[in-house]
Short mmCIF file of C-alpha atoms in Angstrom, two decimals:
data_model
loop_
_atom_site.label_atom_id
_atom_site.label_comp_id
_atom_site.label_asym_id
_atom_site.label_seq_id
_atom_site.Cartn_x
_atom_site.Cartn_y
_atom_site.Cartn_z
CA MET H 183 0.12 0.08 0.41
CA GLU H 184 1.00 3.29 -0.54
CA THR H 185 0.88 6.57 2.10
CA ASP H 186 1.77 9.03 -0.82
CA LYS H 187 -1.61 11.84 -1.08
CA ARG H 188 -0.31 12.24 -4.78
CA ASN H 189 -1.77 9.25 -5.47
CA LEU H 190 -4.94 9.74 -4.72
CA GLN H 191 -6.70 9.60 -8.46
CA ARG H 192 -8.64 12.50 -10.11
CA THR H 193 -11.93 10.57 -11.25
CA MET H 194 -14.88 12.68 -10.55
CA THR H 195 -16.19 14.95 -12.26
CA SER H 196 -19.40 17.32 -12.79
CA ARG H 197 -22.00 15.20 -12.38
CA HIS H 198 -19.66 13.66 -9.71
CA ILE H 199 -19.80 15.35 -6.97
CA THR H 200 -23.43 16.93 -8.44
CA MET H 201 -25.03 13.88 -7.79
CA MET H 202 -22.87 13.36 -4.54
CA ALA H 203 -23.97 16.11 -2.69
CA LEU H 204 -27.36 15.60 -3.23
CA GLY H 205 -26.37 11.63 -2.11
CA GLY H 206 -25.04 13.48 1.18
CA ALA H 207 -27.95 16.21 1.86
CA ILE H 208 -31.28 14.34 0.37
CA GLY H 209 -31.59 10.93 2.44
CA ALA H 210 -33.09 10.89 6.30
CA GLY H 211 -33.56 14.42 6.92
CA LEU H 212 -35.63 13.74 4.35
CA PHE H 213 -37.37 11.43 4.01
CA LYS H 214 -37.58 10.55 7.83
CA GLY H 215 -36.86 13.83 9.88
CA SER H 216 -39.26 15.45 7.07
CA SER H 217 -41.98 13.86 9.77
CA SER H 218 -40.24 15.61 13.07
CA ALA H 219 -39.93 18.73 11.00
CA ILE H 220 -43.75 18.99 9.92
CA ASP H 221 -44.80 17.97 14.01
CA MET H 222 -42.87 21.02 15.30
CA ALA H 223 -43.54 23.72 12.47
CA GLY H 224 -46.89 21.91 11.10
CA PRO H 225 -47.33 23.47 7.69
CA SER H 226 -45.16 27.04 8.60
CA VAL H 227 -41.96 24.31 8.17
CA ILE H 228 -42.21 26.02 3.77
CA ILE H 229 -41.05 28.35 5.41
CA ALA H 230 -38.91 26.71 7.54
CA TYR H 231 -37.02 24.97 4.87
CA LEU H 232 -37.24 27.68 2.82
CA ILE H 233 -34.99 29.90 4.97
CA GLY H 234 -32.73 26.62 5.23
CA GLY H 235 -32.76 27.18 1.70
CA ILE H 236 -31.60 31.02 0.91
CA ILE H 237 -28.73 30.32 4.09
CA LEU H 238 -26.99 27.05 2.30
CA LEU H 239 -26.47 29.27 -1.19
CA PHE H 240 -24.97 31.95 0.40
CA ILE H 241 -22.56 29.51 1.85
CA MET H 242 -22.33 27.29 -0.89
CA GLN H 243 -21.40 30.37 -2.55
CA GLY H 244 -18.40 31.20 -0.24
CA LEU H 245 -17.27 27.83 -0.58
CA ALA H 246 -16.83 27.91 -4.89
CA GLU H 247 -15.03 30.62 -4.01
CA MET H 248 -12.45 29.93 -1.57
CA ALA H 249 -12.05 26.09 -3.13
CA VAL H 250 -11.46 28.41 -6.98
CA ARG H 251 -9.29 30.73 -5.65
CA ASN H 252 -6.78 28.04 -4.24
CA SER H 253 -6.97 24.66 -6.22
CA GLY H 254 -4.89 23.49 -4.74
CA ALA H 255 -7.23 22.33 -1.61
CA ARG H 256 -7.58 18.56 -0.91
CA THR H 257 -10.37 19.52 2.29
CA PHE H 258 -12.49 21.96 3.68
CA ARG H 259 -8.55 22.88 6.56
CA ASP H 260 -6.69 23.44 4.00
CA LEU H 261 -9.74 25.68 2.43
CA VAL H 262 -9.38 27.40 6.67
CA GLN H 263 -5.85 26.87 7.62
CA SER H 264 -4.63 30.02 5.59
CA ILE H 265 -7.38 31.56 6.11
CA LEU H 266 -8.45 32.17 9.91
CA GLY H 267 -5.60 29.30 11.68
CA LYS H 268 -4.72 26.05 12.85
CA TYR H 269 -7.28 25.85 15.23
CA PRO H 270 -10.56 26.59 13.47
CA ALA H 271 -8.96 24.89 10.47
CA TYR H 272 -8.29 21.81 13.81
CA PHE H 273 -11.82 22.56 15.29
CA LEU H 274 -13.26 22.34 11.19
CA ASP H 275 -12.05 18.87 10.25
CA TRP H 276 -13.22 16.69 13.38
CA ILE H 277 -16.23 18.19 13.60
CA TYR H 278 -16.65 16.83 10.09
CA TRP H 279 -15.73 13.87 10.66
CA LYS H 280 -18.74 13.66 14.08
CA MET H 281 -21.11 14.85 11.90
CA TRP H 282 -20.92 12.11 9.11
CA VAL H 283 -19.58 8.99 11.81
CA LEU H 284 -22.30 9.91 13.60
CA ASN H 285 -24.25 10.46 10.58
CA ILE H 286 -24.10 7.29 8.82
CA ALA H 287 -24.70 5.87 11.92
CA ALA H 288 -28.09 7.67 12.64
CA GLU H 289 -29.05 6.58 9.13
CA SER H 290 -28.39 2.81 9.25
CA VAL H 291 -30.74 2.91 12.54
CA VAL H 292 -32.84 3.94 9.50
CA ALA H 293 -32.31 2.58 7.06
CA ALA H 294 -32.86 -0.17 9.51
CA ILE H 295 -36.42 0.87 9.94
CA PHE H 296 -37.66 0.85 6.26
CA ILE H 297 -35.88 -2.78 6.11
CA GLN H 298 -38.87 -3.28 9.58
CA TYR H 299 -41.24 -2.70 6.30
CA TRP H 300 -41.55 -5.55 4.97
CA LEU H 301 -39.83 -7.38 7.43
CA PRO H 302 -41.48 -6.95 11.08
CA GLY H 303 -40.09 -9.48 12.76
CA TYR H 304 -35.45 -8.42 12.81
CA PRO H 305 -35.00 -6.41 15.29
CA ILE H 306 -33.70 -3.14 14.48
CA TRP H 307 -30.10 -4.21 14.93
CA ILE H 308 -29.27 -6.85 12.95
CA LEU H 309 -31.33 -4.64 10.43
CA ALA H 310 -28.26 -2.26 11.10
CA LEU H 311 -26.32 -4.15 10.96
CA ALA H 312 -26.91 -5.98 7.62
CA VAL H 313 -26.80 -2.14 6.44
CA SER H 314 -23.60 -0.64 7.74
CA VAL H 315 -21.55 -3.93 6.06
CA LEU H 316 -22.62 -2.88 2.51
CA VAL H 317 -22.18 0.72 2.58
CA THR H 318 -18.84 -0.58 3.56
CA ALA H 319 -17.93 -3.32 0.88
CA VAL H 320 -19.36 -0.39 -2.18
CA ASN H 321 -17.03 2.01 -0.23
CA LEU H 322 -13.63 -0.22 -0.46
CA LEU H 323 -14.03 -0.32 -4.87
CA SER H 324 -12.01 1.83 -6.48
CA VAL H 325 -13.25 5.79 -5.91
CA LYS H 326 -14.48 6.04 -9.69
CA VAL H 327 -17.25 2.93 -8.86
CA PHE H 328 -18.05 4.72 -5.76
CA ALA H 329 -19.15 7.45 -7.72
CA GLU H 330 -20.86 6.32 -10.17
CA THR H 331 -23.29 3.59 -7.98
CA GLU H 332 -23.69 7.61 -6.13
CA TYR H 333 -24.53 9.08 -9.03
CA TRP H 334 -27.07 6.29 -9.97
CA LEU H 335 -28.55 6.03 -6.78
CA ALA H 336 -29.27 9.36 -6.46
CA LEU H 337 -30.72 10.15 -9.85
CA ILE H 338 -32.41 6.95 -8.55
CA LYS H 339 -34.16 9.13 -5.12
CA ILE H 340 -34.33 12.28 -7.38
CA THR H 341 -36.48 10.84 -10.33
CA VAL H 342 -39.09 8.86 -7.91
CA ILE H 343 -39.16 13.45 -5.97
CA ILE H 344 -40.03 13.75 -9.32
CA LEU H 345 -42.85 11.59 -9.24
CA PHE H 346 -43.53 11.92 -5.75
CA ILE H 347 -44.01 15.92 -7.38
CA MET H 348 -46.30 15.53 -9.96
CA ALA H 349 -49.27 12.65 -8.04
CA GLY H 350 -48.60 14.89 -5.14
CA LEU H 351 -50.10 17.94 -7.23
CA LEU H 352 -52.66 15.59 -9.18
CA LEU H 353 -54.07 14.34 -5.73
CA LEU H 354 -54.19 17.70 -4.19
CA LEU H 355 -55.87 20.02 -8.02
CA VAL H 356 -57.42 17.02 -9.57
CA THR H 357 -60.56 14.71 -8.73
CA PHE H 358 -60.97 12.04 -10.63
CA GLY H 359 -63.11 8.27 -9.58
CA ASP H 360 -64.10 8.14 -5.81
CA HIS H 361 -60.56 10.39 -4.92
CA THR H 362 -61.50 14.58 -4.22
CA ALA H 363 -59.44 16.89 -5.17
CA VAL H 364 -57.37 17.61 -1.76
CA GLY H 365 -57.36 21.56 -2.37
CA PHE H 366 -54.53 24.10 -0.29
CA SER H 367 -57.60 23.57 3.79
CA ASN H 368 -54.50 21.44 5.93
CA LEU H 369 -52.29 24.71 5.47
CA THR H 370 -55.01 26.58 6.92
CA GLU H 371 -56.17 23.96 9.05
CA HIS H 372 -56.10 21.89 12.05
CA GLY H 373 -53.88 25.55 14.66
CA GLY H 374 -53.84 27.09 11.70
CA PHE H 375 -50.33 28.10 9.28
CA PHE H 376 -48.62 28.36 12.55
CA PRO H 377 -49.78 25.56 14.93
CA ASN H 378 -47.79 26.20 16.93
CA GLY H 379 -46.48 29.33 17.07
CA SER H 380 -43.19 31.54 16.08
CA LYS H 381 -40.97 28.13 19.07
CA GLY H 382 -42.23 26.21 16.09
CA LEU H 383 -40.37 27.15 13.20
CA ILE H 384 -36.74 27.86 14.85
CA THR H 385 -37.52 24.81 17.13
CA ALA H 386 -37.81 22.76 13.30
CA MET H 387 -34.88 25.06 11.92
CA LEU H 388 -32.68 22.62 13.61
CA VAL H 389 -34.43 19.30 11.97
CA VAL H 390 -33.64 21.92 8.67
CA ILE H 391 -30.14 22.92 9.12
CA TYR H 392 -29.66 18.96 9.10
CA SER H 393 -31.76 18.34 6.35
CA TYR H 394 -29.39 20.13 4.15
CA GLY H 395 -25.99 19.49 6.08
CA GLY H 396 -23.97 17.14 3.49
CA THR H 397 -23.85 19.40 1.04
CA GLU H 398 -20.90 21.32 1.83
CA ILE H 399 -19.58 17.53 1.30
CA ILE H 400 -18.41 18.87 -2.09
CA GLY H 401 -15.34 20.73 -0.43
CA VAL H 402 -13.58 17.11 0.30
CA THR H 403 -13.72 16.13 -3.53
CA LEU H 404 -11.59 18.40 -3.96
CA ALA H 405 -7.93 15.98 -4.62
CA GLU H 406 -10.08 13.71 -6.61
CA THR H 407 -12.02 15.48 -8.12
CA LYS H 408 -11.03 16.89 -12.04
CA ASP H 409 -10.58 20.72 -13.23
CA PRO H 410 -11.97 21.62 -9.06
CA GLU H 411 -11.29 25.21 -10.19
CA LYS H 412 -14.34 24.95 -12.87
CA VAL H 413 -16.06 22.39 -12.02
CA VAL H 414 -17.31 22.96 -8.36
CA PRO H 415 -18.93 26.58 -8.57
CA LYS H 416 -20.95 24.49 -11.68
CA ALA H 417 -21.89 21.89 -9.51
CA VAL H 418 -22.61 24.17 -6.43
CA ARG H 419 -25.28 26.65 -8.61
CA SER H 420 -26.34 23.26 -9.74
CA THR H 421 -26.76 21.85 -6.56
CA LEU H 422 -28.49 24.79 -4.85
CA VAL H 423 -30.88 24.44 -6.71
CA ARG H 424 -32.06 20.23 -7.14
CA ILE H 425 -32.00 20.15 -3.16
CA ILE H 426 -34.16 23.60 -3.21
CA SER H 427 -36.66 22.57 -5.74
CA PHE H 428 -36.13 18.64 -4.05
CA TYR H 429 -37.16 19.67 -0.28
CA ILE H 430 -39.77 22.80 -0.54
CA ILE H 431 -42.07 21.48 -2.60
CA PRO H 432 -42.38 18.03 -1.90
CA PHE H 433 -42.87 19.40 2.37
CA PHE H 434 -45.48 22.20 0.24
CA ILE H 435 -47.13 19.03 -1.32
CA ILE H 436 -46.95 16.40 1.78
CA VAL H 437 -48.79 19.39 4.72
CA SER H 438 -51.20 20.12 1.49
CA LEU H 439 -52.55 16.71 0.92
CA ILE H 440 -52.36 15.44 5.14
CA PRO H 441 -53.12 16.90 8.21
CA TRP H 442 -49.57 17.61 9.84
CA ASN H 443 -51.23 16.60 12.96
CA GLU H 444 -51.56 13.27 11.70
CA VAL H 445 -48.12 12.98 10.23
CA ASN H 446 -45.71 11.79 13.18
CA GLY H 447 -48.10 9.63 14.49
CA VAL H 448 -47.03 6.30 11.71
CA PRO H 449 -44.28 4.93 11.41
CA GLU H 450 -43.97 4.47 7.24
CA SER H 451 -42.07 8.33 5.58
CA PRO H 452 -44.72 10.13 4.46
CA PHE H 453 -43.51 9.89 1.07
CA VAL H 454 -44.81 6.43 1.23
CA MET H 455 -48.14 7.78 2.49
CA VAL H 456 -48.28 9.65 0.06
CA PHE H 457 -47.34 7.08 -2.47
CA GLN H 458 -50.36 4.73 -0.75
CA MET H 459 -53.07 7.28 -0.46
CA ILE H 460 -52.72 7.31 -4.84
CA GLY H 461 -53.73 4.44 -5.31
CA ILE H 462 -51.58 2.65 -7.07
CA PRO H 463 -50.66 -1.52 -5.80
CA GLY H 464 -48.19 -1.88 -4.45
CA ALA H 465 -46.46 2.06 -4.83
CA ASP H 466 -46.86 2.02 -0.75
CA HIS H 467 -43.45 -0.94 -0.85
CA ILE H 468 -41.92 0.62 -4.26
CA MET H 469 -41.67 3.97 -2.99
CA ASN H 470 -40.21 2.39 0.50
CA ALA H 471 -37.57 0.53 -1.22
CA VAL H 472 -36.37 3.45 -3.37
CA VAL H 473 -36.68 5.69 0.20
CA LEU H 474 -34.41 2.83 1.65
CA LEU H 475 -31.70 3.81 -1.85
CA ALA H 476 -31.81 7.22 -0.80
CA ILE H 477 -30.55 6.64 2.41
CA ILE H 478 -28.16 4.27 1.25
CA SER H 479 -26.93 6.91 -0.63
CA SER H 480 -26.49 9.37 1.98
CA MET H 481 -24.44 6.91 3.54
CA ASN H 482 -22.25 6.11 1.28
CA SER H 483 -21.79 9.83 0.96
CA GLY H 484 -21.14 10.31 4.28
CA LEU H 485 -18.49 7.10 5.25
CA TYR H 486 -16.78 9.05 2.03
CA GLY H 487 -16.66 12.08 3.61
CA SER H 488 -15.42 10.40 7.14
CA SER H 489 -12.70 9.08 5.26
CA ARG H 490 -10.82 11.31 2.83
CA VAL H 491 -10.80 14.15 6.43
CA LEU H 492 -8.49 10.86 7.88
CA TYR H 493 -6.96 10.07 4.91
CA THR H 494 -5.71 13.70 5.36
CA GLN H 495 -5.18 14.39 8.66
CA ALA H 496 -2.22 11.07 8.39
CA VAL H 497 -0.67 11.91 5.00
CA ASP H 498 0.16 14.84 7.05
CA GLY H 499 0.96 13.49 10.17
CA ARG H 500 -1.61 14.27 12.27
CA ILE H 501 -2.75 10.93 13.08
CA PRO H 502 -1.06 7.46 12.49
CA LYS H 503 0.65 7.28 8.93
CA ILE H 504 -1.59 4.12 8.55
CA PHE H 505 -4.55 6.22 7.61
CA SER H 506 -3.48 6.80 4.73
CA ARG H 507 -2.16 4.58 3.43
CA LEU H 508 -3.80 3.75 -0.08
CA SER H 509 -5.55 -0.42 -1.29
CA LYS H 510 -4.61 -1.06 -5.04
CA LYS H 511 -7.74 0.46 -6.60
CA LYS H 512 -6.32 3.78 -4.72
CA VAL H 513 -8.81 3.97 -1.47
CA PRO H 514 -8.00 4.71 1.39
CA VAL H 515 -9.01 1.61 3.03
CA PHE H 516 -7.98 1.73 6.82
CA ALA H 517 -9.47 4.99 7.20
CA ILE H 518 -12.30 3.70 5.09
CA LEU H 519 -12.77 1.15 8.19
CA MET H 520 -12.42 2.98 10.52
CA CYS H 521 -14.88 5.83 9.36
CA THR H 522 -17.46 1.82 9.43
CA SER H 523 -16.94 0.87 13.02
CA SER H 524 -19.19 3.83 13.88
CA LEU H 525 -22.14 1.74 11.82
CA TYR H 526 -21.16 -0.81 14.49
CA GLY H 527 -20.77 1.74 17.12
CA GLY H 528 -24.81 2.48 15.76
CA VAL H 529 -25.80 -0.88 15.88
CA LEU H 530 -25.37 -1.51 19.20
CA ILE H 531 -26.85 1.55 20.39
CA SER H 532 -30.20 0.41 18.00
CA LEU H 533 -29.91 -2.26 20.89
CA PHE H 534 -30.59 -0.47 23.42
CA ALA H 535 -32.66 2.58 21.85
CA GLY H 536 -33.98 1.42 18.65
CA SER H 537 -36.13 3.67 16.47
CA LYS H 538 -35.58 6.61 19.07
CA THR H 539 -30.92 6.09 17.64
CA PHE H 540 -31.84 8.52 15.22
CA ASP H 541 -33.80 11.67 16.75
CA PHE H 542 -30.57 10.83 19.90
CA LEU H 543 -28.43 11.92 17.34
CA MET H 544 -29.73 13.90 15.10
CA GLY H 545 -29.99 16.82 17.29
CA SER H 546 -25.75 16.55 18.10
CA LEU H 547 -25.43 17.01 13.76
CA GLY H 548 -28.35 19.75 13.78
CA TYR H 549 -25.23 22.54 16.29
CA THR H 550 -22.14 20.31 13.93
CA VAL H 551 -23.51 21.84 10.67
CA LEU H 552 -24.06 24.57 12.21
CA PHE H 553 -20.52 25.12 13.48
CA ILE H 554 -19.18 23.90 10.17
CA TRP H 555 -21.58 27.01 8.10
CA LEU H 556 -20.82 29.93 10.26
CA ILE H 557 -16.21 29.01 9.69
CA ILE H 558 -17.00 28.79 6.57
CA ALA H 559 -19.16 31.88 6.56
CA PHE H 560 -16.17 33.62 8.23
CA ALA H 561 -13.72 32.39 6.13
CA HIS H 562 -15.10 33.27 2.87
CA LEU H 563 -15.36 37.11 4.12
CA LYS H 564 -11.24 37.50 5.48
CA SER H 565 -10.79 35.14 1.92
CA ARG H 566 -11.59 38.77 1.01
CA LYS H 567 -9.42 40.60 2.59
CA GLN H 568 -6.44 38.52 1.99
CA GLN H 569 -7.15 38.34 -2.18
CA SER H 570 -7.25 42.38 -2.25
CA GLY H 571 -7.18 43.13 -5.55
CA LYS H 572 -6.45 39.87 -7.00
CA THR H 573 -8.75 39.08 -9.78
CA SER H 574 -10.52 35.54 -9.87
CA ALA H 575 -12.62 33.14 -12.42
CA TYR H 576 -15.42 32.65 -9.69
CA SER H 577 -16.98 35.66 -7.32
CA VAL H 578 -20.31 36.08 -5.29
CA LYS H 579 -22.31 38.54 -6.29
CA TRP H 580 -23.70 41.20 -3.18
CA PHE H 581 -20.44 39.93 -1.21
CA PRO H 582 -20.26 40.96 1.73
CA TYR H 583 -24.32 41.53 2.41
CA THR H 584 -25.25 37.43 2.06
CA THR H 585 -22.47 36.25 3.80
CA TRP H 586 -23.50 38.20 7.00
CA ALA H 587 -26.68 37.41 6.16
CA ALA H 588 -25.97 33.78 6.67
CA ILE H 589 -23.72 34.03 9.36
CA ILE H 590 -26.79 36.48 10.84
CA ALA H 591 -29.07 34.45 10.92
CA LEU H 592 -27.02 31.07 11.39
CA ILE H 593 -26.57 32.79 15.34
CA THR H 594 -30.05 33.78 15.20
CA ILE H 595 -30.97 30.27 14.98
CA LEU H 596 -28.25 28.87 16.67
CA ILE H 597 -29.22 31.44 20.30
CA GLY H 598 -33.29 29.70 19.72
CA ILE H 599 -31.65 26.45 19.15
CA ILE H 600 -29.95 26.22 22.40
CA PHE H 601 -33.43 27.32 24.43
CA THR H 602 -35.51 25.29 22.81
CA THR H 603 -33.39 21.98 22.48
CA SER H 604 -33.45 18.99 25.26
CA ILE H 605 -31.04 20.14 26.96
CA ILE H 606 -29.13 16.48 26.96
CA VAL H 607 -28.13 16.79 23.72
CA THR H 608 -26.51 20.18 24.03
CA ILE H 609 -24.33 19.71 26.98
CA MET H 610 -23.68 15.80 24.89
CA THR H 611 -22.41 18.16 21.47
CA LEU H 612 -20.95 21.01 23.75
CA CYS H 613 -18.75 18.00 24.98
CA ILE H 614 -17.66 16.60 22.90
CA TYR H 615 -16.44 20.22 21.62
CA ILE H 616 -14.35 20.76 24.23
CA PHE H 617 -12.93 17.23 23.78
CA ILE H 618 -11.30 18.56 20.06
CA THR H 619 -9.89 21.68 21.71
CA LEU H 620 -8.17 19.79 24.49
CA THR H 621 -6.79 17.19 21.99
CA TYR H 622 -5.73 20.22 19.93
CA VAL H 623 -4.27 21.62 22.73
CA TRP H 624 -2.89 19.12 24.09
CA LYS H 625 -1.45 18.25 20.06
CA ARG H 626 -0.04 22.19 19.69
CA ARG H 627 1.62 21.55 24.11
CA HIS H 628 4.11 19.25 22.62
CA ASN H 629 4.52 19.83 18.69
CA LYS H 630 2.35 17.59 17.54
CA ILE H 631 0.57 20.70 14.99
#
């Protein structure tokens, strides 16, 4: 096995990283987390996802600009360290890694829940274990095979979301057979558009931010992307339009078709519920299968992202060199195996927490996405000062107003979430952040950074 960082191959194209970003963001947060978000905010969840989408747009534009200006960067740390310094880069690297390893653990349990739709007699932990082994095997193949697998998995779920939108609009607007057009009365009945007030909207923002998290994985693909200075801005533009469309429109359809207070009371996803309403034989099974593939796709992206963070850390001598070793297919096999250990950790947690594992982990993940986006935004602000007078092939319009708007919105959401989220989740997340900070201080004292 090799340890030279140059052996990572630039085999991913624009279509690969666009679909990877979609694969990372359109997963359990949409198909399972949608129930939690609707339960918190009611129909106003549409506004929550619109706000989150606008913030995401501003953050990703800044990320694209920094990637273009620093074409030699491999991951976030390379982009951030030269701008903000070592500690923010170190903190970002490790909370990003933590985000993905917790996310894939949570999503393995969600995947198991959807498999239980067909196999109710099997416990969650056995089904989660089977999914974990499958995702590990796909990631140990070559990067090209992984990217192609992720591309087609993401394409399947996008196609189904489009079919879902078409079917939902049909149910809302057209009367046929025994079906009467539902219309839009569910948006204002059952307590109004804001049934839980502003508190419900703010609380739902944690799920929203978690759901959109994963799009920034584009920043981890830099070392394996052809012509990143051209590909990344193109991928950012196409990804954002699709993600915002694939969240806001489906949520609008769900809360219009189904009373918001009935969505969270059933085990299946709202997407499965809508396809059942159509009355097509087996539609619920088809949709359940597609949602399962979508979640596996998101896990796939997460394992890729977390393993590449470990790989670059090892290449730079920050962690044991074994994690920088590449297989004959140019895959960081030990880094992947280390990250998959979290999958099996999720399996162990599910032995005790069962289907509640996802809700438990999701809160901490929402906090982490918030901090990742804030660090990217602050880095973008400062990067312009360092690049003053220099031209770039890609520049964000309306700078710095869009970046400041994102920062102010994220800090406001953070304050609101602190006061509305379970204290246990907040303390658990804080402990993780303190641990990361203490490891940084220890390494600095021993000249390991």
